[in-house]
mmCIF file of C-alpha atoms in Angstrom:
data_model
loop_
_atom_site.group_PDB
_atom_site.id
_atom_site.type_symbol
_atom_site.label_atom_id
_atom_site.label_comp_id
_atom_site.label_asym_id
_atom_site.label_seq_id
_atom_site.Cartn_x
_atom_site.Cartn_y
_atom_site.Cartn_z
ATOM 1 C CA MET A 1 -32.722 -20.023 -31.451
ATOM 2 C CA LYS A 2 -31.820 -18.472 -33.966
ATOM 3 C CA VAL A 3 -31.227 -14.935 -31.946
ATOM 4 C CA LYS A 4 -28.406 -16.942 -29.596
ATOM 5 C CA VAL A 5 -27.141 -18.235 -33.240
ATOM 6 C CA VAL A 6 -26.629 -15.693 -34.202
ATOM 7 C CA LEU A 7 -24.736 -14.130 -30.851
ATOM 8 C CA THR A 8 -22.726 -17.440 -30.559
ATOM 9 C CA LEU A 9 -21.692 -16.049 -33.887
ATOM 10 C CA VAL A 10 -21.108 -12.058 -33.140
ATOM 11 C CA ALA A 11 -18.913 -12.698 -30.197
ATOM 12 C CA ALA A 12 -17.322 -15.600 -32.181
ATOM 13 C CA ILE A 13 -16.395 -12.528 -34.304
ATOM 14 C CA THR A 14 -15.598 -10.587 -31.974
ATOM 15 C CA VAL A 15 -13.441 -12.830 -30.061
ATOM 16 C CA SER A 16 -11.892 -13.596 -33.194
ATOM 17 C CA GLY A 17 -11.084 -10.359 -34.139
ATOM 18 C CA PHE A 18 -9.759 -9.057 -31.218
ATOM 19 C CA LEU A 19 -7.500 -12.015 -31.310
ATOM 20 C CA VAL A 20 -6.295 -10.984 -34.982
ATOM 21 C CA PHE A 21 -5.456 -7.463 -33.318
ATOM 22 C CA ILE A 22 -3.388 -9.073 -31.150
ATOM 23 C CA VAL A 23 -1.733 -11.265 -33.097
ATOM 24 C CA THR A 24 -1.276 -8.832 -35.668
ATOM 25 C CA GLN A 25 -0.944 -5.188 -34.537
ATOM 26 C CA PHE A 26 -0.652 -5.238 -30.431
ATOM 27 C CA ARG A 27 1.435 -7.715 -29.916
ATOM 28 C CA PRO A 28 4.798 -7.190 -32.418
ATOM 29 C CA PRO A 29 5.274 -3.275 -31.530
ATOM 30 C CA ARG A 30 6.355 -4.369 -28.477
ATOM 31 C CA ILE A 31 7.967 -8.287 -29.179
ATOM 32 C CA ALA A 32 9.719 -6.077 -31.542
ATOM 33 C CA ALA A 33 10.649 -3.478 -28.388
ATOM 34 C CA ALA A 34 11.005 -5.875 -26.279
ATOM 35 C CA LYS A 35 13.555 -7.925 -27.945
ATOM 36 C CA ARG A 36 15.544 -4.247 -28.880
ATOM 37 C CA LEU A 37 15.422 -3.585 -24.661
ATOM 38 C CA GLU A 38 16.555 -6.683 -23.930
ATOM 39 C CA LYS A 39 20.077 -6.737 -25.705
ATOM 40 C CA ALA A 40 20.067 -2.757 -24.626
ATOM 41 C CA GLN A 41 20.259 -4.240 -20.894
ATOM 42 C CA GLU A 42 23.227 -7.231 -21.996
ATOM 43 C CA VAL A 43 24.680 -4.249 -22.811
ATOM 44 C CA VAL A 44 24.043 -2.087 -20.361
ATOM 45 C CA LYS A 45 24.823 -4.330 -17.142
ATOM 46 C CA LYS A 46 27.757 -5.141 -19.148
ATOM 47 C CA SER A 47 28.756 -1.549 -19.343
ATOM 48 C CA LEU A 48 28.495 -0.985 -15.468
ATOM 49 C CA HIS A 49 30.036 -4.179 -14.627
ATOM 50 C CA LEU A 50 33.367 -2.899 -16.687
ATOM 51 C CA THR A 51 32.864 0.357 -15.017
ATOM 52 C CA ARG A 52 33.479 -0.981 -11.382
ATOM 53 C CA SER A 53 36.076 -3.099 -11.769
ATOM 54 C CA GLN A 54 38.329 -0.028 -13.249
ATOM 55 C CA CYS A 55 37.480 1.886 -10.339
ATOM 56 C CA ASP A 56 38.803 -1.028 -8.290
ATOM 57 C CA GLN A 57 42.134 -0.879 -10.329
ATOM 58 C CA LEU A 58 42.354 2.512 -9.591
ATOM 59 C CA GLY A 59 41.674 2.209 -6.409
ATOM 60 C CA GLU A 60 44.514 -0.765 -5.885
ATOM 61 C CA LYS A 61 46.727 0.924 -8.031
ATOM 62 C CA LEU A 62 46.112 4.854 -5.830
ATOM 63 C CA LEU A 63 46.752 2.155 -2.337
ATOM 64 C CA SER A 64 49.349 0.667 -3.779
ATOM 65 C CA ASN A 65 51.147 4.522 -3.527
ATOM 66 C CA ASP A 66 53.275 5.099 -1.052
ATOM 67 C CA ASP A 67 54.167 8.418 -1.338
ATOM 68 C CA LEU A 68 50.005 9.188 -1.497
ATOM 69 C CA ILE A 69 49.909 7.479 1.941
ATOM 70 C CA LYS A 70 52.492 8.904 2.886
ATOM 71 C CA ALA A 71 50.816 12.318 2.395
ATOM 72 C CA PHE A 72 47.750 11.553 3.415
ATOM 73 C CA SER A 73 48.499 9.312 6.939
ATOM 74 C CA ASP A 74 50.543 12.909 7.385
ATOM 75 C CA ARG A 75 47.035 14.209 7.576
ATOM 76 C CA ASP A 76 49.143 16.854 3.705
ATOM 77 C CA LYS A 77 46.116 17.588 1.934
ATOM 78 C CA SER A 78 48.229 19.649 -0.499
ATOM 79 C CA ALA A 79 50.492 17.159 -1.323
ATOM 80 C CA SER A 80 48.105 14.928 -1.570
ATOM 81 C CA ARG A 81 45.836 16.670 -3.832
ATOM 82 C CA ALA A 82 48.690 16.566 -6.482
ATOM 83 C CA MET A 83 49.636 12.926 -5.688
ATOM 84 C CA LEU A 84 45.611 12.509 -6.569
ATOM 85 C CA THR A 85 45.586 14.813 -9.055
ATOM 86 C CA GLU A 86 48.163 13.287 -11.007
ATOM 87 C CA ILE A 87 47.866 9.958 -10.731
ATOM 88 C CA ILE A 88 44.057 10.750 -12.372
ATOM 89 C CA GLU A 89 45.051 12.799 -15.385
ATOM 90 C CA LYS A 90 47.415 10.147 -16.558
ATOM 91 C CA GLU A 91 44.746 7.258 -16.226
ATOM 92 C CA SER A 92 42.004 9.657 -18.019
ATOM 93 C CA PHE A 93 39.837 8.341 -15.365
ATOM 94 C CA PRO A 94 36.291 10.310 -15.586
ATOM 95 C CA GLY A 95 35.243 10.020 -12.757
ATOM 96 C CA TYR A 96 35.937 11.356 -8.695
ATOM 97 C CA VAL A 97 38.880 10.050 -5.958
ATOM 98 C CA ILE A 98 37.675 10.894 -2.319
ATOM 99 C CA LEU A 99 39.741 10.011 0.844
ATOM 100 C CA THR A 100 37.663 9.386 3.616
ATOM 101 C CA ASP A 101 39.350 9.795 7.865
ATOM 102 C CA ASP A 102 38.675 6.767 10.197
ATOM 103 C CA ARG A 103 35.022 7.807 10.448
ATOM 104 C CA GLY A 104 34.321 8.463 7.377
ATOM 105 C CA THR A 105 34.511 12.620 6.745
ATOM 106 C CA VAL A 106 35.814 13.978 3.683
ATOM 107 C CA PHE A 107 39.448 14.750 4.350
ATOM 108 C CA ILE A 108 40.023 16.128 -0.038
ATOM 109 C CA ALA A 109 37.879 14.582 -3.151
ATOM 110 C CA THR A 110 38.584 15.444 -6.574
ATOM 111 C CA ASP A 111 34.878 16.784 -7.132
ATOM 112 C CA VAL A 112 34.442 20.014 -5.105
ATOM 113 C CA GLU A 113 30.526 19.720 -3.900
ATOM 114 C CA ILE A 114 32.044 16.160 -2.100
ATOM 115 C CA GLU A 115 34.586 18.023 -0.733
ATOM 116 C CA ASN A 116 32.349 22.132 0.459
ATOM 117 C CA ARG A 117 29.921 19.188 2.080
ATOM 118 C CA PRO A 118 31.890 16.229 4.913
ATOM 119 C CA THR A 119 29.180 15.313 6.095
ATOM 120 C CA VAL A 120 27.582 13.946 2.649
ATOM 121 C CA ALA A 121 29.894 10.547 2.338
ATOM 122 C CA ASN A 122 29.883 10.458 6.160
ATOM 123 C CA ARG A 123 25.683 9.269 5.542
ATOM 124 C CA SER A 124 26.608 6.665 3.007
ATOM 125 C CA GLN A 125 25.997 3.294 3.591
ATOM 126 C CA ALA A 126 28.848 2.693 1.209
ATOM 127 C CA ILE A 127 30.657 4.678 3.347
ATOM 128 C CA ARG A 128 29.780 3.109 6.982
ATOM 129 C CA THR A 129 29.916 -0.423 5.039
ATOM 130 C CA PRO A 130 33.686 -0.770 4.683
ATOM 131 C CA LEU A 131 34.213 1.547 8.248
ATOM 132 C CA LYS A 132 32.718 -0.595 10.708
ATOM 133 C CA SER A 133 33.733 -3.963 8.542
ATOM 134 C CA LYS A 134 38.053 -5.788 9.272
ATOM 135 C CA GLY A 135 39.047 -6.146 5.509
ATOM 136 C CA SER A 136 35.799 -4.934 3.847
ATOM 137 C CA TYR A 137 35.186 -3.382 1.487
ATOM 138 C CA TYR A 138 32.553 -1.914 -0.591
ATOM 139 C CA LEU A 139 32.041 -2.711 -4.645
ATOM 140 C CA GLY A 140 28.129 -0.983 -5.993
ATOM 141 C CA ALA A 141 26.640 1.480 -6.740
ATOM 142 C CA CYS A 142 26.249 5.043 -4.402
ATOM 143 C CA GLU A 143 25.836 8.159 -3.415
ATOM 144 C CA PHE A 144 27.885 11.262 -2.146
ATOM 145 C CA THR A 145 26.659 14.212 -4.495
ATOM 146 C CA THR A 146 23.717 16.326 -3.251
ATOM 147 C CA ASN A 147 22.451 16.725 -6.723
ATOM 148 C CA GLY A 148 21.190 13.229 -7.406
ATOM 149 C CA VAL A 149 23.329 12.407 -9.590
ATOM 150 C CA LEU A 150 24.555 8.538 -8.606
ATOM 151 C CA ALA A 151 27.364 7.010 -9.319
ATOM 152 C CA VAL A 152 29.404 3.115 -9.175
ATOM 153 C CA GLY A 153 32.464 2.447 -7.722
ATOM 154 C CA ALA A 154 34.967 1.339 -5.017
ATOM 155 C CA ILE A 155 35.540 1.672 -1.376
ATOM 156 C CA ARG A 156 38.585 0.680 -0.438
ATOM 157 C CA GLN A 157 40.451 0.413 3.324
ATOM 158 C CA ILE A 158 43.149 2.892 3.888
ATOM 159 C CA ARG A 159 45.355 0.973 6.587
ATOM 160 C CA SER A 160 48.834 1.691 8.362
ATOM 161 C CA LYS A 161 51.483 -0.203 8.589
ATOM 162 C CA ASN A 162 50.523 -1.325 12.077
ATOM 163 C CA GLY A 163 47.356 -2.606 10.393
ATOM 164 C CA ASN A 164 45.209 0.618 12.242
ATOM 165 C CA LEU A 165 42.542 1.898 9.803
ATOM 166 C CA ILE A 166 43.422 4.910 9.202
ATOM 167 C CA GLY A 167 40.540 6.495 6.171
ATOM 168 C CA LEU A 168 38.633 4.886 2.607
ATOM 169 C CA ILE A 169 39.751 5.347 -1.054
ATOM 170 C CA ALA A 170 36.898 5.890 -2.917
ATOM 171 C CA VAL A 171 36.848 5.987 -6.493
ATOM 172 C CA CYS A 172 33.959 5.753 -8.263
ATOM 173 C CA GLN A 173 32.127 6.563 -11.122
ATOM 174 C CA PRO A 174 29.089 9.065 -11.387
ATOM 175 C CA LEU A 175 26.703 7.911 -13.818
ATOM 176 C CA ASP A 176 26.048 11.541 -15.704
ATOM 177 C CA SER A 177 24.884 12.268 -19.205
ATOM 178 C CA ALA A 178 28.403 12.096 -20.187
ATOM 179 C CA TYR A 179 28.216 8.776 -19.739
ATOM 180 C CA LEU A 180 25.007 7.490 -20.794
ATOM 181 C CA GLU A 181 25.444 9.448 -24.062
ATOM 182 C CA ARG A 182 28.662 6.847 -24.551
ATOM 183 C CA ILE A 183 26.967 3.606 -23.205
ATOM 184 C CA ALA A 184 24.222 4.981 -25.687
ATOM 185 C CA SER A 185 26.745 5.350 -28.598
ATOM 186 C CA ARG A 186 26.852 1.359 -27.978
ATOM 187 C CA LEU A 187 23.651 1.010 -28.559
ATOM 188 C CA ASP A 188 20.987 1.114 -31.264
ATOM 189 C CA LYS A 189 19.997 4.445 -32.454
ATOM 190 C CA SER A 190 16.311 3.870 -30.949
ATOM 191 C CA ILE A 191 16.876 3.304 -27.562
ATOM 192 C CA ASP A 192 17.610 6.462 -25.169
ATOM 193 C CA LEU A 193 18.978 5.577 -21.082
ATOM 194 C CA SER A 194 18.171 7.524 -18.272
ATOM 195 C CA VAL A 195 18.854 7.509 -14.928
ATOM 196 C CA PHE A 196 15.714 7.267 -11.898
ATOM 197 C CA ALA A 197 17.254 8.432 -8.335
ATOM 198 C CA THR A 198 15.968 7.467 -5.677
ATOM 199 C CA SER A 199 17.020 9.488 -3.120
ATOM 200 C CA SER A 200 15.266 12.811 -4.639
ATOM 201 C CA GLU A 201 13.198 10.698 -6.483
ATOM 202 C CA LYS A 202 13.933 12.519 -10.334
ATOM 203 C CA ILE A 203 15.534 11.708 -12.990
ATOM 204 C CA SER A 204 19.302 12.491 -12.975
ATOM 205 C CA ALA A 205 20.252 11.878 -15.984
ATOM 206 C CA THR A 206 18.765 11.140 -19.703
ATOM 207 C CA SER A 207 21.159 10.076 -23.044
ATOM 208 C CA LEU A 208 21.234 13.194 -25.390
ATOM 209 C CA ASP A 209 18.446 15.046 -26.516
ATOM 210 C CA PHE A 210 15.934 12.228 -24.184
ATOM 211 C CA LYS A 211 14.833 14.797 -22.880
ATOM 212 C CA THR A 212 12.188 15.694 -25.843
ATOM 213 C CA LYS A 213 11.413 12.524 -26.715
ATOM 214 C CA GLY A 214 10.000 11.424 -22.819
ATOM 215 C CA LYS A 215 7.034 12.466 -22.194
ATOM 216 C CA PHE A 216 7.623 9.822 -19.297
ATOM 217 C CA LEU A 217 10.051 11.709 -18.097
ATOM 218 C CA GLU A 218 7.505 14.427 -17.181
ATOM 219 C CA THR A 219 5.303 12.583 -14.325
ATOM 220 C CA ILE A 220 9.061 10.819 -13.123
ATOM 221 C CA ASP A 221 10.024 13.795 -11.880
ATOM 222 C CA GLU A 222 6.803 15.122 -10.684
ATOM 223 C CA LYS A 223 5.005 11.835 -9.289
ATOM 224 C CA GLY A 224 9.177 10.310 -8.358
ATOM 225 C CA GLU A 225 8.424 6.197 -7.650
ATOM 226 C CA ASP A 226 4.639 6.461 -7.664
ATOM 227 C CA ALA A 227 5.614 6.697 -12.029
ATOM 228 C CA PHE A 228 5.899 2.957 -11.998
ATOM 229 C CA SER A 229 3.341 1.774 -10.125
ATOM 230 C CA GLY A 230 0.741 -0.383 -11.802
ATOM 231 C CA SER A 231 1.007 -3.299 -14.232
ATOM 232 C CA VAL A 232 2.571 -3.630 -18.353
ATOM 233 C CA PHE A 233 0.626 -1.570 -19.300
ATOM 234 C CA GLY A 234 -2.907 -1.065 -18.730
ATOM 235 C CA LEU A 235 -4.580 -4.035 -17.833
ATOM 236 C CA GLY A 236 -3.391 -4.345 -14.093
ATOM 237 C CA TYR A 237 -2.532 -7.942 -13.508
ATOM 238 C CA ARG A 238 0.721 -8.577 -15.106
ATOM 239 C CA PRO A 239 0.581 -12.596 -15.459
ATOM 240 C CA LEU A 240 -2.212 -11.695 -18.220
ATOM 241 C CA GLU A 241 -0.122 -9.605 -19.707
ATOM 242 C CA ALA A 242 2.794 -11.817 -19.695
ATOM 243 C CA LEU A 243 0.618 -13.933 -22.269
ATOM 244 C CA ILE A 244 -1.029 -11.824 -24.803
ATOM 245 C CA VAL A 245 2.984 -10.248 -25.329
ATOM 246 C CA PRO A 246 5.360 -13.028 -23.971
ATOM 247 C CA ILE A 247 7.601 -11.612 -21.197
ATOM 248 C CA ASP A 248 9.724 -13.287 -19.683
ATOM 249 C CA SER A 249 9.194 -14.306 -15.795
ATOM 250 C CA ALA A 250 12.449 -12.857 -15.199
ATOM 251 C CA ARG A 251 11.925 -8.959 -16.828
ATOM 252 C CA LEU A 252 8.523 -8.752 -15.749
ATOM 253 C CA ASP A 253 7.750 -6.952 -12.650
ATOM 254 C CA ASN A 254 10.654 -3.923 -14.397
ATOM 255 C CA THR A 255 9.569 -4.014 -17.820
ATOM 256 C CA PHE A 256 5.894 -1.851 -18.360
ATOM 257 C CA GLU A 257 4.719 0.527 -21.190
ATOM 258 C CA ARG A 258 4.202 4.123 -20.393
ATOM 259 C CA ALA A 259 3.660 7.806 -23.508
ATOM 260 C CA GLY A 260 3.871 4.703 -26.706
ATOM 261 C CA ARG A 261 7.759 3.751 -25.441
ATOM 262 C CA TRP A 262 8.914 0.117 -23.082
ATOM 263 C CA TRP A 263 10.317 0.356 -20.832
ATOM 264 C CA PHE A 264 12.890 -1.442 -18.621
ATOM 265 C CA ARG A 265 13.932 -0.471 -15.660
ATOM 266 C CA CYS A 266 17.250 -1.687 -14.817
ATOM 267 C CA GLU A 267 17.909 -1.822 -10.772
ATOM 268 C CA LEU A 268 20.980 0.131 -8.644
ATOM 269 C CA TRP A 269 20.980 -2.195 -5.283
ATOM 270 C CA GLY A 270 23.410 -1.677 -2.264
ATOM 271 C CA LEU A 271 23.571 -3.936 0.324
ATOM 272 C CA PRO A 272 21.118 -5.243 2.586
ATOM 273 C CA GLU A 273 19.770 -2.331 5.268
ATOM 274 C CA PRO A 274 18.852 -4.271 8.951
ATOM 275 C CA SER A 275 15.959 -5.275 7.166
ATOM 276 C CA GLY A 276 17.069 -7.464 5.033
ATOM 277 C CA LYS A 277 16.009 -5.933 1.772
ATOM 278 C CA PRO A 278 18.894 -4.191 0.393
ATOM 279 C CA LEU A 279 19.135 -0.193 -0.594
ATOM 280 C CA SER A 280 18.082 0.769 -3.756
ATOM 281 C CA TYR A 281 20.411 3.873 -4.922
ATOM 282 C CA GLY A 282 17.601 3.518 -8.766
ATOM 283 C CA CYS A 283 17.738 2.742 -12.138
ATOM 284 C CA VAL A 284 18.222 2.833 -15.089
ATOM 285 C CA LEU A 285 15.263 3.241 -16.633
ATOM 286 C CA ILE A 286 16.287 1.533 -20.674
ATOM 287 C CA SER A 287 13.301 3.098 -23.002
ATOM 288 C CA THR A 288 12.722 2.446 -26.636
ATOM 289 C CA PRO A 289 9.888 4.043 -29.228
ATOM 290 C CA LEU A 290 7.012 1.485 -29.829
ATOM 291 C CA ALA A 291 7.058 2.200 -33.166
ATOM 292 C CA LEU A 292 10.268 3.189 -35.386
#
C-alpha cells in the first residue's frame, strides 16, 4: 500500500513538474515568437498585395501607351525597347517587363537572362493562362528566370485594334534579397525572411545576413521540400502540439520550430492545375529566434 502511495506521489510530482515546465519555460518564448511572426505575416501579405497592384497599374499604363503598342505591333524591337526603358526609368520600377508574341515567346524583356532564354516564359503557367482565356489576365506569383528567383506580377493581353490577341505584357517584381530587405526593414529586428522556390527546391533569396543565422536554410538546400515535413516541434501530432503551445488552426499547418527558431510559411500560389490543386511556386519563410 505504501509503495502505491509513493509511486502515485512520484507520478503526480513528475506530471506537475512537467506542467510547470511547459507553462513557465517551454510555452512563453514560443507564444512570444508566434505573435511576432503573426504581425510580420500581415506586413508581408500587405507588401505582396501592394506589389501586385503596382505591377498591375504599370501594366495598364504601358498598355495605354499607343506609341509603345504600335512599335510592338510593328515588331520594332529597337523602338519598343527604348520606350519601355524610358517608362520604367521614369516610374522608378525596380522589377522587369516582358513583351511576348501571341504564342508566349519572348519578344523583348528588360531582364537580360529572360530575353536570352525566350522559351522560359513560354513554359510558364502564368503566361499560358492569359493566352488561352479570352479577356483574362494573370495576377500573382510567377517564375521566368532559370536561377530560381520567384516574382509577383501582372500579365495582361495585348490586342490589335480589331480585337485579335497579338501578345502579352508581363510586369514583374522579383522576390530577391533586395526586395526582402525592404520588407524586413519595416519589421521587428528579430524577424528574418527568405524565399523557397518549389522548382529548384532551394532557398532563392534571403534578407540581410540571414545565411549566417539560419542553419535550417542549409538543410532546406540539401533536402528540399522534405525539410518541411514533420510536426511543429517533434511530437509528431500537430493538434496535440497546438494544445501545448496555442496555435490558431488556420496557421497550424504552416507553423514549425527548427534550429532554435520559430517559422511560418507564407505560400505563393499560382492557379489551379488540372488536378484542381493550386500550383505552388514556393513560399516566403518568416522566422524569428526563440531566445532573444
